[in-house]
Short mmCIF file of C-alpha atoms and ligand atoms in Angstrom, two decimals:
data_model
loop_
_atom_site.label_atom_id
_atom_site.label_comp_id
_atom_site.label_asym_id
_atom_site.label_seq_id
_atom_site.Cartn_x
_atom_site.Cartn_y
_atom_site.Cartn_z
CA MET A 624 21.38 22.10 -16.21
CA SER A 625 18.87 19.93 -14.81
CA THR A 626 15.32 21.27 -14.72
CA LEU A 627 14.15 18.02 -12.54
CA ALA A 628 16.58 19.73 -9.73
CA LYS A 629 13.23 21.75 -8.30
CA THR A 630 9.88 20.47 -7.55
CA PRO A 631 7.42 23.14 -9.54
CA HIS A 632 5.42 23.27 -6.76
CA GLN A 633 6.78 23.78 -3.07
CA VAL A 634 5.31 22.26 0.02
CA HIS A 635 5.79 24.55 3.17
CA PRO A 636 6.79 22.47 6.51
CA ALA A 637 3.48 22.83 8.74
CA ARG A 638 4.55 23.25 12.20
CA THR A 639 1.23 22.02 13.29
CA PHE A 640 -0.72 19.93 10.99
CA ASP A 641 -3.44 22.41 9.38
CA VAL A 642 -5.87 20.16 7.34
CA GLU A 643 -7.16 23.09 5.56
CA ARG A 644 -4.19 24.14 4.50
CA VAL A 645 -3.44 20.48 2.98
CA ARG A 646 -6.62 20.63 1.37
CA ARG A 647 -5.78 22.57 -0.86
CA ASP A 648 -2.89 20.93 -2.47
CA PHE A 649 -5.50 18.62 -4.10
CA PRO A 650 -7.75 20.32 -6.69
CA VAL A 651 -9.93 16.96 -6.96
CA LEU A 652 -11.05 17.74 -3.75
CA HIS A 653 -12.81 20.69 -4.63
CA GLN A 654 -15.76 20.21 -6.72
CA LYS A 655 -19.62 19.07 -5.52
CA VAL A 656 -21.03 15.56 -6.68
CA HIS A 657 -24.92 15.35 -7.29
CA GLY A 658 -24.48 19.02 -6.43
CA LYS A 659 -23.15 18.17 -2.90
CA PRO A 660 -19.69 18.88 -1.88
CA LEU A 661 -17.41 15.79 -2.73
CA VAL A 662 -16.65 13.94 0.56
CA TYR A 663 -13.92 11.21 -0.52
CA LEU A 664 -14.03 8.60 2.02
CA ASP A 665 -12.16 5.73 -0.56
CA ASN A 666 -8.49 6.39 0.15
CA ALA A 667 -7.93 2.70 1.14
CA ALA A 668 -8.35 2.20 -2.90
CA THR A 669 -6.69 5.18 -3.94
CA THR A 670 -5.79 8.30 -2.98
CA GLN A 671 -5.80 11.71 -4.69
CA LYS A 672 -2.86 13.29 -5.53
CA PRO A 673 -1.54 16.93 -4.09
CA LEU A 674 -0.39 19.37 -6.90
CA ALA A 675 3.42 18.29 -5.83
CA VAL A 676 2.97 15.35 -8.01
CA ILE A 677 0.69 16.64 -10.62
CA GLU A 678 2.99 19.19 -11.51
CA THR A 679 6.14 17.02 -11.30
CA ILE A 680 4.64 14.55 -13.80
CA ASP A 681 3.68 17.15 -16.01
CA HIS A 682 6.86 18.86 -15.46
CA TYR A 683 8.84 16.05 -16.56
CA TYR A 684 6.64 15.40 -20.11
CA ARG A 685 6.83 19.10 -20.85
CA HIS A 686 10.99 19.26 -20.22
CA ASP A 687 12.67 15.92 -19.37
CA ASN A 688 11.16 12.94 -21.02
CA SER A 689 13.44 10.35 -22.16
CA ASN A 690 14.34 6.68 -22.02
CA ILE A 691 16.65 6.20 -18.90
CA HIS A 692 20.11 4.49 -18.47
CA ARG A 693 20.95 3.93 -21.97
CA GLY A 694 21.42 7.36 -23.12
CA VAL A 695 24.60 9.76 -23.28
CA HIS A 696 22.29 13.09 -24.52
CA THR A 697 21.12 15.52 -21.65
CA LEU A 698 17.51 14.59 -21.37
CA SER A 699 18.39 10.73 -20.84
CA GLU A 700 20.80 12.12 -18.46
CA ARG A 701 18.58 13.78 -16.34
CA ALA A 702 15.68 11.82 -16.43
CA THR A 703 18.10 8.67 -15.27
CA GLU A 704 19.07 11.54 -12.52
CA ALA A 705 15.45 11.99 -11.33
CA TYR A 706 14.66 8.29 -11.29
CA GLU A 707 17.01 7.52 -9.61
CA LYS A 708 16.94 9.93 -7.17
CA VAL A 709 13.63 8.48 -6.33
CA ARG A 710 15.23 5.11 -5.50
CA VAL A 711 17.52 7.13 -2.43
CA ALA A 712 14.02 8.60 -1.95
CA ALA A 713 12.21 5.05 -1.54
CA GLN A 714 15.21 3.98 0.54
CA LYS A 715 15.09 6.71 2.93
CA PHE A 716 11.42 6.91 3.42
CA LEU A 717 11.59 2.95 3.98
CA ASN A 718 14.72 3.23 6.19
CA ALA A 719 16.41 0.70 3.80
CA ALA A 720 20.40 -0.16 4.63
CA ASP A 721 21.00 0.13 0.47
CA SER A 722 19.06 1.86 -2.41
CA LYS A 723 19.92 -1.25 -4.59
CA GLU A 724 17.19 -2.89 -2.13
CA ILE A 725 14.55 -0.72 -3.70
CA ILE A 726 13.19 -2.31 -6.87
CA PHE A 727 10.64 -0.38 -8.77
CA VAL A 728 7.57 -2.39 -9.74
CA ARG A 729 4.19 -1.70 -10.83
CA GLY A 730 2.62 -1.42 -7.26
CA THR A 731 2.07 -3.78 -4.41
CA THR A 732 0.36 -6.87 -6.42
CA GLU A 733 3.54 -7.10 -8.66
CA GLY A 734 6.26 -6.95 -5.73
CA ILE A 735 4.25 -9.72 -4.10
CA ASN A 736 3.96 -11.79 -7.61
CA LEU A 737 7.71 -10.93 -7.96
CA VAL A 738 8.66 -12.64 -4.88
CA ALA A 739 6.28 -15.30 -5.30
CA GLN A 740 7.64 -16.26 -9.10
CA SER A 741 11.51 -15.76 -7.86
CA TYR A 742 12.17 -16.51 -4.35
CA GLY A 743 9.13 -18.67 -3.95
CA ARG A 744 9.69 -20.70 -7.30
CA LYS A 745 13.32 -21.29 -6.15
CA ASN A 746 12.74 -21.74 -2.53
CA VAL A 747 9.07 -24.08 -2.41
CA GLY A 748 8.77 -27.45 -3.34
CA SER A 749 6.19 -29.80 -2.54
CA GLY A 750 4.89 -30.63 0.27
CA ASP A 751 6.45 -27.02 1.71
CA GLU A 752 4.02 -24.61 2.73
CA VAL A 753 3.40 -20.87 2.35
CA LEU A 754 2.04 -19.59 5.69
CA ILE A 755 -0.62 -16.39 5.47
CA THR A 756 -3.32 -14.67 7.30
CA ALA A 757 -6.91 -15.08 7.47
CA MET A 758 -6.96 -11.00 6.51
CA GLU A 759 -5.46 -10.99 3.55
CA HIS A 760 -6.01 -8.87 0.40
CA HIS A 761 -6.34 -11.22 -2.79
CA SER A 762 -3.39 -9.82 -4.23
CA ASN A 763 -1.34 -11.61 -1.04
CA ILE A 764 -3.25 -15.07 -1.61
CA VAL A 765 -3.60 -15.35 -5.11
CA PRO A 766 0.16 -14.98 -5.88
CA TRP A 767 1.19 -17.68 -3.42
CA GLN A 768 -1.95 -20.13 -4.38
CA LEU A 769 -0.63 -20.14 -7.72
CA LEU A 770 3.05 -20.89 -6.64
CA CYS A 771 1.54 -23.56 -4.50
CA GLY A 772 -0.21 -25.21 -6.93
CA GLU A 773 2.53 -25.18 -9.04
CA LYS A 774 5.08 -27.10 -6.53
CA GLY A 775 2.36 -29.24 -5.08
CA ALA A 776 3.09 -26.88 -1.66
CA LYS A 777 0.11 -26.01 0.73
CA LEU A 778 -1.29 -22.30 1.59
CA ARG A 779 -1.87 -22.46 5.20
CA VAL A 780 -3.73 -19.37 6.89
CA ALA A 781 -3.16 -18.18 10.29
CA PRO A 782 -7.06 -17.29 11.70
CA ILE A 783 -8.07 -14.00 12.94
CA ASN A 784 -10.43 -13.32 16.35
CA ASP A 785 -13.96 -11.58 15.76
CA ARG A 786 -12.47 -8.50 16.13
CA GLY A 787 -10.46 -9.17 13.42
CA GLU A 788 -7.36 -9.74 15.00
CA LEU A 789 -4.55 -11.89 14.36
CA LEU A 790 -4.07 -14.94 16.59
CA LEU A 791 -0.35 -15.08 17.20
CA GLU A 792 -0.28 -18.31 19.53
CA GLU A 793 -2.01 -20.13 16.55
CA PHE A 794 0.09 -18.06 13.78
CA GLU A 795 2.98 -19.60 15.84
CA ARG A 796 1.52 -23.11 15.75
CA LEU A 797 1.61 -22.84 11.99
CA LEU A 798 5.20 -22.44 11.78
CA GLY A 799 6.79 -25.59 11.24
CA PRO A 800 9.61 -27.48 9.68
CA LYS A 801 7.96 -27.00 6.01
CA THR A 802 7.02 -23.52 5.93
CA ARG A 803 9.19 -21.92 3.67
CA ILE A 804 8.15 -18.17 3.51
CA VAL A 805 5.31 -16.16 5.69
CA ALA A 806 3.28 -13.40 4.11
CA VAL A 807 1.26 -10.79 6.10
CA GLY A 808 -0.41 -7.50 5.77
CA HIS A 809 0.90 -4.91 7.92
CA LEU A 810 -2.85 -3.06 7.59
CA SER A 811 -6.03 -4.64 6.43
CA ASN A 812 -7.75 -2.81 3.74
CA ALA A 813 -10.79 -4.84 4.81
CA LEU A 814 -10.75 -4.25 8.88
CA GLY A 815 -8.05 -1.76 9.55
CA THR A 816 -6.24 -4.02 11.98
CA ILE A 817 -2.58 -3.29 12.46
CA ASN A 818 -0.52 -6.60 12.62
CA PRO A 819 2.40 -6.80 15.10
CA ILE A 820 4.91 -7.35 12.45
CA ARG A 821 7.85 -7.08 14.63
CA GLU A 822 6.54 -9.96 16.59
CA VAL A 823 5.69 -12.03 13.41
CA VAL A 824 9.30 -11.75 11.99
CA ARG A 825 10.56 -13.08 15.42
CA MET A 826 8.51 -16.08 15.45
CA ALA A 827 9.60 -16.61 11.83
CA HIS A 828 12.96 -15.66 12.21
CA ALA A 829 13.80 -17.93 14.76
CA ARG A 830 13.21 -20.82 12.48
CA ASN A 831 14.70 -19.13 9.35
CA ILE A 832 11.61 -18.38 7.35
CA PRO A 833 11.58 -15.04 5.58
CA VAL A 834 8.45 -12.59 6.01
CA LEU A 835 7.17 -10.94 3.11
CA VAL A 836 5.03 -8.04 4.62
CA ASP A 837 2.28 -6.12 2.28
CA GLY A 838 2.49 -2.73 2.98
CA ALA A 839 -0.01 -1.52 0.89
CA GLN A 840 -1.99 0.01 3.69
CA ALA A 841 0.47 1.19 6.10
CA ALA A 842 2.76 3.10 4.21
CA PRO A 843 0.74 6.09 3.61
CA ARG A 844 -0.55 5.86 7.47
CA MET A 845 2.51 5.24 9.51
CA LYS A 846 6.41 5.52 9.23
CA VAL A 847 7.87 2.17 8.13
CA ASP A 848 11.43 1.18 9.28
CA VAL A 849 12.22 -1.72 7.54
CA GLN A 850 15.27 -2.50 9.31
CA GLU A 851 13.35 -2.21 12.50
CA LEU A 852 10.51 -4.65 11.45
CA ASP A 853 13.69 -6.80 10.30
CA CYS A 854 11.09 -8.29 7.38
CA ASP A 855 12.76 -9.39 4.37
CA PHE A 856 10.53 -8.32 1.87
CA TYR A 857 7.70 -5.18 2.08
CA ALA A 858 5.64 -4.19 -0.57
CA ILE A 859 3.82 -0.80 -1.58
CA SER A 860 1.69 0.74 -3.96
CA GLY A 861 2.70 4.74 -5.02
CA HIS A 862 -1.37 5.09 -5.91
CA LYS A 863 -2.42 4.63 -1.99
CA MET A 864 0.40 7.18 -0.94
CA TYR A 865 -0.70 9.78 -3.00
CA GLY A 866 1.43 9.15 -5.76
CA PRO A 867 0.45 7.70 -9.23
CA THR A 868 -0.97 4.44 -10.49
CA GLY A 869 1.35 1.71 -12.16
CA ILE A 870 4.34 2.58 -9.93
CA GLY A 871 5.50 0.49 -6.73
CA VAL A 872 8.18 -0.28 -4.45
CA LEU A 873 9.61 -3.72 -3.72
CA TYR A 874 11.93 -3.65 -0.80
CA GLY A 875 14.33 -6.74 -0.14
CA LYS A 876 16.95 -7.83 1.93
CA THR A 877 20.18 -7.62 -0.37
CA ARG A 878 21.09 -11.08 0.85
CA LEU A 879 17.71 -12.69 -0.65
CA LEU A 880 17.80 -10.49 -3.70
CA GLU A 881 21.37 -11.90 -4.52
CA THR A 882 20.01 -15.35 -5.00
CA MET A 883 17.09 -14.93 -6.22
CA PRO A 884 16.43 -15.55 -10.36
CA PRO A 885 15.21 -12.30 -12.45
CA TYR A 886 11.51 -12.05 -12.38
CA GLN A 887 11.21 -11.15 -15.92
CA GLY A 888 13.68 -11.56 -18.69
CA GLY A 889 14.51 -8.32 -21.37
CA GLY A 890 16.53 -4.99 -21.43
CA ASP A 891 18.30 -3.28 -18.51
CA MET A 892 18.30 -6.60 -16.27
CA ILE A 893 21.45 -7.76 -18.22
CA ALA A 894 25.20 -7.56 -17.70
CA SER A 895 25.78 -9.13 -20.92
CA VAL A 896 23.60 -11.25 -23.91
CA THR A 897 24.65 -14.15 -26.28
CA PHE A 898 22.70 -16.82 -27.33
CA GLU A 899 24.73 -19.30 -25.38
CA LYS A 900 24.21 -17.41 -22.21
CA THR A 901 22.93 -14.12 -20.41
CA VAL A 902 24.64 -12.75 -17.46
CA TYR A 903 22.32 -10.83 -15.38
CA ASN A 904 22.71 -7.30 -14.31
CA ARG A 905 23.87 -6.25 -10.48
CA LEU A 906 20.96 -5.17 -7.87
CA PRO A 907 18.28 -3.71 -8.39
CA TYR A 908 18.02 -4.07 -12.56
CA LYS A 909 18.36 -7.34 -12.49
CA PHE A 910 14.64 -6.95 -11.41
CA GLU A 911 13.69 -4.37 -13.96
CA ALA A 912 13.37 -5.59 -17.18
CA GLY A 913 12.45 -3.39 -20.18
CA THR A 914 11.66 0.29 -19.78
CA PRO A 915 9.95 1.36 -16.61
CA ASN A 916 7.65 3.72 -15.83
CA ILE A 917 9.93 6.64 -15.52
CA ALA A 918 7.18 9.57 -15.02
CA ASP A 919 5.38 7.92 -12.80
CA THR A 920 8.48 6.86 -10.41
CA ILE A 921 9.39 10.84 -10.56
CA GLY A 922 5.80 11.57 -9.88
CA LEU A 923 6.03 8.89 -6.67
CA GLY A 924 9.26 10.86 -5.82
CA ALA A 925 7.08 14.06 -5.60
CA ALA A 926 4.54 12.20 -3.35
CA ILE A 927 7.47 10.86 -0.95
CA GLU A 928 8.65 14.53 -0.74
CA TYR A 929 5.54 15.67 0.28
CA LEU A 930 4.67 12.76 3.22
CA ASN A 931 8.08 13.92 4.14
CA GLU A 932 6.81 17.66 4.44
CA LEU A 933 3.80 17.03 6.63
CA GLY A 934 5.24 13.97 8.50
CA LEU A 935 4.18 10.57 8.68
CA ASP A 936 3.86 11.19 12.33
CA GLU A 937 1.75 14.32 12.34
CA ILE A 938 -0.48 11.72 9.68
CA GLU A 939 -0.71 9.20 11.64
CA LYS A 940 -2.04 11.68 14.60
CA HIS A 941 -4.29 12.98 12.54
CA GLU A 942 -5.92 9.84 11.02
CA ALA A 943 -6.08 8.61 14.40
CA GLU A 944 -8.35 11.30 15.62
CA LEU A 945 -10.29 11.34 12.76
CA LEU A 946 -10.93 7.58 13.30
CA ALA A 947 -11.74 7.37 16.60
CA TYR A 948 -14.10 10.17 16.43
CA ALA A 949 -15.91 8.64 12.96
CA THR A 950 -16.10 5.44 15.42
CA SER A 951 -17.51 7.30 17.91
CA ARG A 952 -20.40 8.30 16.27
CA VAL A 953 -21.03 5.58 13.69
CA GLU A 954 -20.84 2.75 16.54
CA THR A 955 -24.42 4.69 18.20
CA ILE A 956 -26.32 4.50 15.08
CA PRO A 957 -29.18 2.33 15.73
CA GLY A 958 -28.59 -1.03 13.12
CA VAL A 959 -25.08 -0.73 12.28
CA ARG A 960 -22.41 -2.37 13.18
CA ILE A 961 -18.96 -1.81 12.76
CA VAL A 962 -16.63 -5.12 11.20
CA GLY A 963 -13.18 -4.59 12.36
CA THR A 964 -12.96 -3.47 15.82
CA ALA A 965 -8.74 -4.20 16.43
CA ARG A 966 -7.14 -2.51 19.53
CA GLU A 967 -4.50 -1.62 16.84
CA LYS A 968 -6.39 -0.03 13.81
CA ALA A 969 -5.88 2.83 11.51
CA GLY A 970 -7.55 4.47 8.46
CA VAL A 971 -10.72 1.77 7.90
CA LEU A 972 -14.41 2.01 9.36
CA SER A 973 -15.91 -0.80 7.52
CA PHE A 974 -19.57 -1.47 8.85
CA VAL A 975 -22.79 -2.95 7.77
CA MET A 976 -26.35 -1.93 8.63
CA ASP A 977 -29.20 -4.32 9.35
CA ASP A 978 -31.32 -5.74 6.00
CA ILE A 979 -29.36 -2.95 3.72
CA HIS A 980 -27.41 -4.46 1.17
CA PRO A 981 -23.98 -2.60 1.10
CA HIS A 982 -24.75 -1.73 -2.26
CA ASP A 983 -27.61 0.36 -1.42
CA ILE A 984 -25.35 2.07 0.99
CA GLY A 985 -22.89 3.40 -1.36
CA THR A 986 -25.62 4.43 -3.88
CA ILE A 987 -27.38 6.36 -1.52
CA LEU A 988 -24.06 8.12 -0.06
CA ASP A 989 -22.86 8.66 -3.47
CA ASN A 990 -26.08 11.22 -3.77
CA GLU A 991 -25.26 12.76 -0.89
CA GLY A 992 -21.45 13.29 -2.89
CA ILE A 993 -19.90 10.72 -0.18
CA ALA A 994 -17.48 8.61 -1.70
CA VAL A 995 -17.31 5.16 0.32
CA ARG A 996 -16.31 1.83 -1.25
CA THR A 997 -18.98 -0.96 -0.93
CA GLY A 998 -18.28 -4.96 -1.38
CA HIS A 999 -15.31 -7.35 -0.47
CA HIS A 1000 -12.60 -4.99 -0.85
CA CYS A 1001 -10.49 -7.54 -2.26
CA ALA A 1002 -10.72 -9.80 0.91
CA GLN A 1003 -13.70 -12.50 -0.04
CA PRO A 1004 -12.17 -14.62 2.85
CA VAL A 1005 -12.49 -11.93 5.26
CA MET A 1006 -16.43 -11.35 4.35
CA GLN A 1007 -16.63 -15.28 4.23
CA ARG A 1008 -14.71 -15.08 8.06
CA PHE A 1009 -17.43 -12.62 9.20
CA ASN A 1010 -20.12 -14.15 7.62
CA ILE A 1011 -21.43 -11.31 5.73
CA PRO A 1012 -21.44 -10.71 1.85
CA ALA A 1013 -19.89 -7.37 1.62
CA THR A 1014 -19.38 -3.61 3.80
CA ALA A 1015 -19.41 -0.59 3.15
CA ARG A 1016 -16.16 0.85 3.74
CA ALA A 1017 -15.02 4.65 4.53
CA SER A 1018 -11.16 4.95 4.46
CA PHE A 1019 -9.44 8.05 5.51
CA GLY A 1020 -6.60 10.06 3.96
CA LEU A 1021 -4.73 12.79 5.44
CA TYR A 1022 -6.77 15.39 3.87
CA ASN A 1023 -10.12 14.35 5.40
CA THR A 1024 -12.13 16.50 8.05
CA ARG A 1025 -14.34 16.01 11.29
CA ALA A 1026 -16.97 18.10 9.13
CA GLU A 1027 -16.46 15.02 6.81
CA VAL A 1028 -17.01 12.41 9.40
CA ASP A 1029 -20.31 14.62 10.45
CA ALA A 1030 -21.16 14.39 6.44
CA LEU A 1031 -20.72 10.37 6.48
CA VAL A 1032 -22.92 10.22 9.92
CA ALA A 1033 -25.71 12.62 8.31
CA GLY A 1034 -25.63 10.24 5.00
CA ILE A 1035 -25.96 7.21 7.07
CA HIS A 1036 -28.91 8.44 8.90
CA LYS A 1037 -30.19 9.13 4.97
CA VAL A 1038 -29.93 5.85 3.90
CA ARG A 1039 -31.62 4.37 7.04
CA GLU A 1040 -34.60 7.00 5.96
CA VAL A 1041 -34.51 6.44 2.34
CA MET A 1042 -34.64 2.25 3.09
CA GLY A 1043 -37.04 2.74 6.09
C1 PLP B 1718 -3.87 -4.57 1.60
C2 PLP B 1718 -3.39 -4.17 0.33
N1 PLP B 1718 -2.56 -5.30 -0.21
C3 PLP B 1718 -2.60 -5.01 -1.44
C4 PLP B 1718 -3.42 -4.31 -2.24
C5 PLP B 1718 -2.88 -4.29 -4.04
O1 PLP B 1718 -2.23 -3.03 -4.52
P1 PLP B 1718 -2.42 -2.90 -5.85
O2 PLP B 1718 -3.40 -2.92 -6.51
O3 PLP B 1718 -2.06 -1.10 -5.81
O4 PLP B 1718 -1.10 -3.37 -6.64
C6 PLP B 1718 -4.34 -3.22 -2.15
C7 PLP B 1718 -5.05 -2.91 -2.61
O5 PLP B 1718 -6.08 -2.33 -2.44
C8 PLP B 1718 -4.60 -3.43 -0.21
O6 PLP B 1718 -5.34 -2.94 0.21
#
């Protein structure tokens, strides 16, 4: 009997979102840093893991560890079953039409590189264009630059306004007969902007241009429905959605995935091999060469289950309330300026303080037990757009509280005090 059928740690569905109960699921939160209770506000970089995830991975290594797909023995069958169950869970999570459209990758970065190297190398040629936006994370810029460099193609960038919103008319103007693919973030990690993906896809599809969406920050914060968005590719990272590092998902439409060459060669991605010719495996295995990250895939399954049980709608509501509260408090602190004030926004509060370097803000806040990120957030062009070297960024997760926002505000006052 499969011992993987049950998740060791059971989450009880909440009728109303109870943040104090949720916090009990996250052991790491219950510690002091520099003698102060930890206030973890670096969720856009990575999220903490609930017991459900930690115990599922522990359970897998204690009871079921084995290589998948190739074995007839019991452990291998158990591991394979658990691994493939996560594919179906991920399919439902994103509302993909078929589980073969779910490809396990290391994370968003690898998902985007896969599309750039497989779809891109086949379809982008000399003089062609790839269109991105001015608010992309480096992982949705550099893979396209590499492709354009190799092919003699051009990277075009749709501009944003001073609030950090995509200028849709400009975006549409940049869609031309040479545009081969559009790659756009769903939720900006540096600004918190939520992009109008449905509209972007509609504009691109009207010209037969496929759209890849970087969903790294959106997947943990809102219900994603790839069929409703009608995007062609959607990439997510497990570690940003309360799951393990080193595992993510690339969704792709069957019609496109079928035409794409493999990204990497090796075991599992083949149907047959001779020295003369290799026949590739069917989807999705064609894109999963070598032994995958089995344990963390299974851990991701536990994270998806955890999010489903809490409910993305509830999580979205909770984080929206927190962000509104944090914004109203932080924007009234003298000398503080919020960077990224889009009307559609979630999860992220980036700010600068006159004359104080974000690195100093981060260090002083850390002394107060408050973890925020400071720097360019892997979005240097965003910093250039706003003419700043860096920001301090508080990013919220499902376990953050209003009391933690109050601690952040007190911490920012402390920064002012210390820095004079
Ligand atoms: C918007 C966005 N895209 C892509 C990534 C890259 O994700 P990963 O490092 O998990 O591949 C990140 C990570 O910060 C991100 O915030």
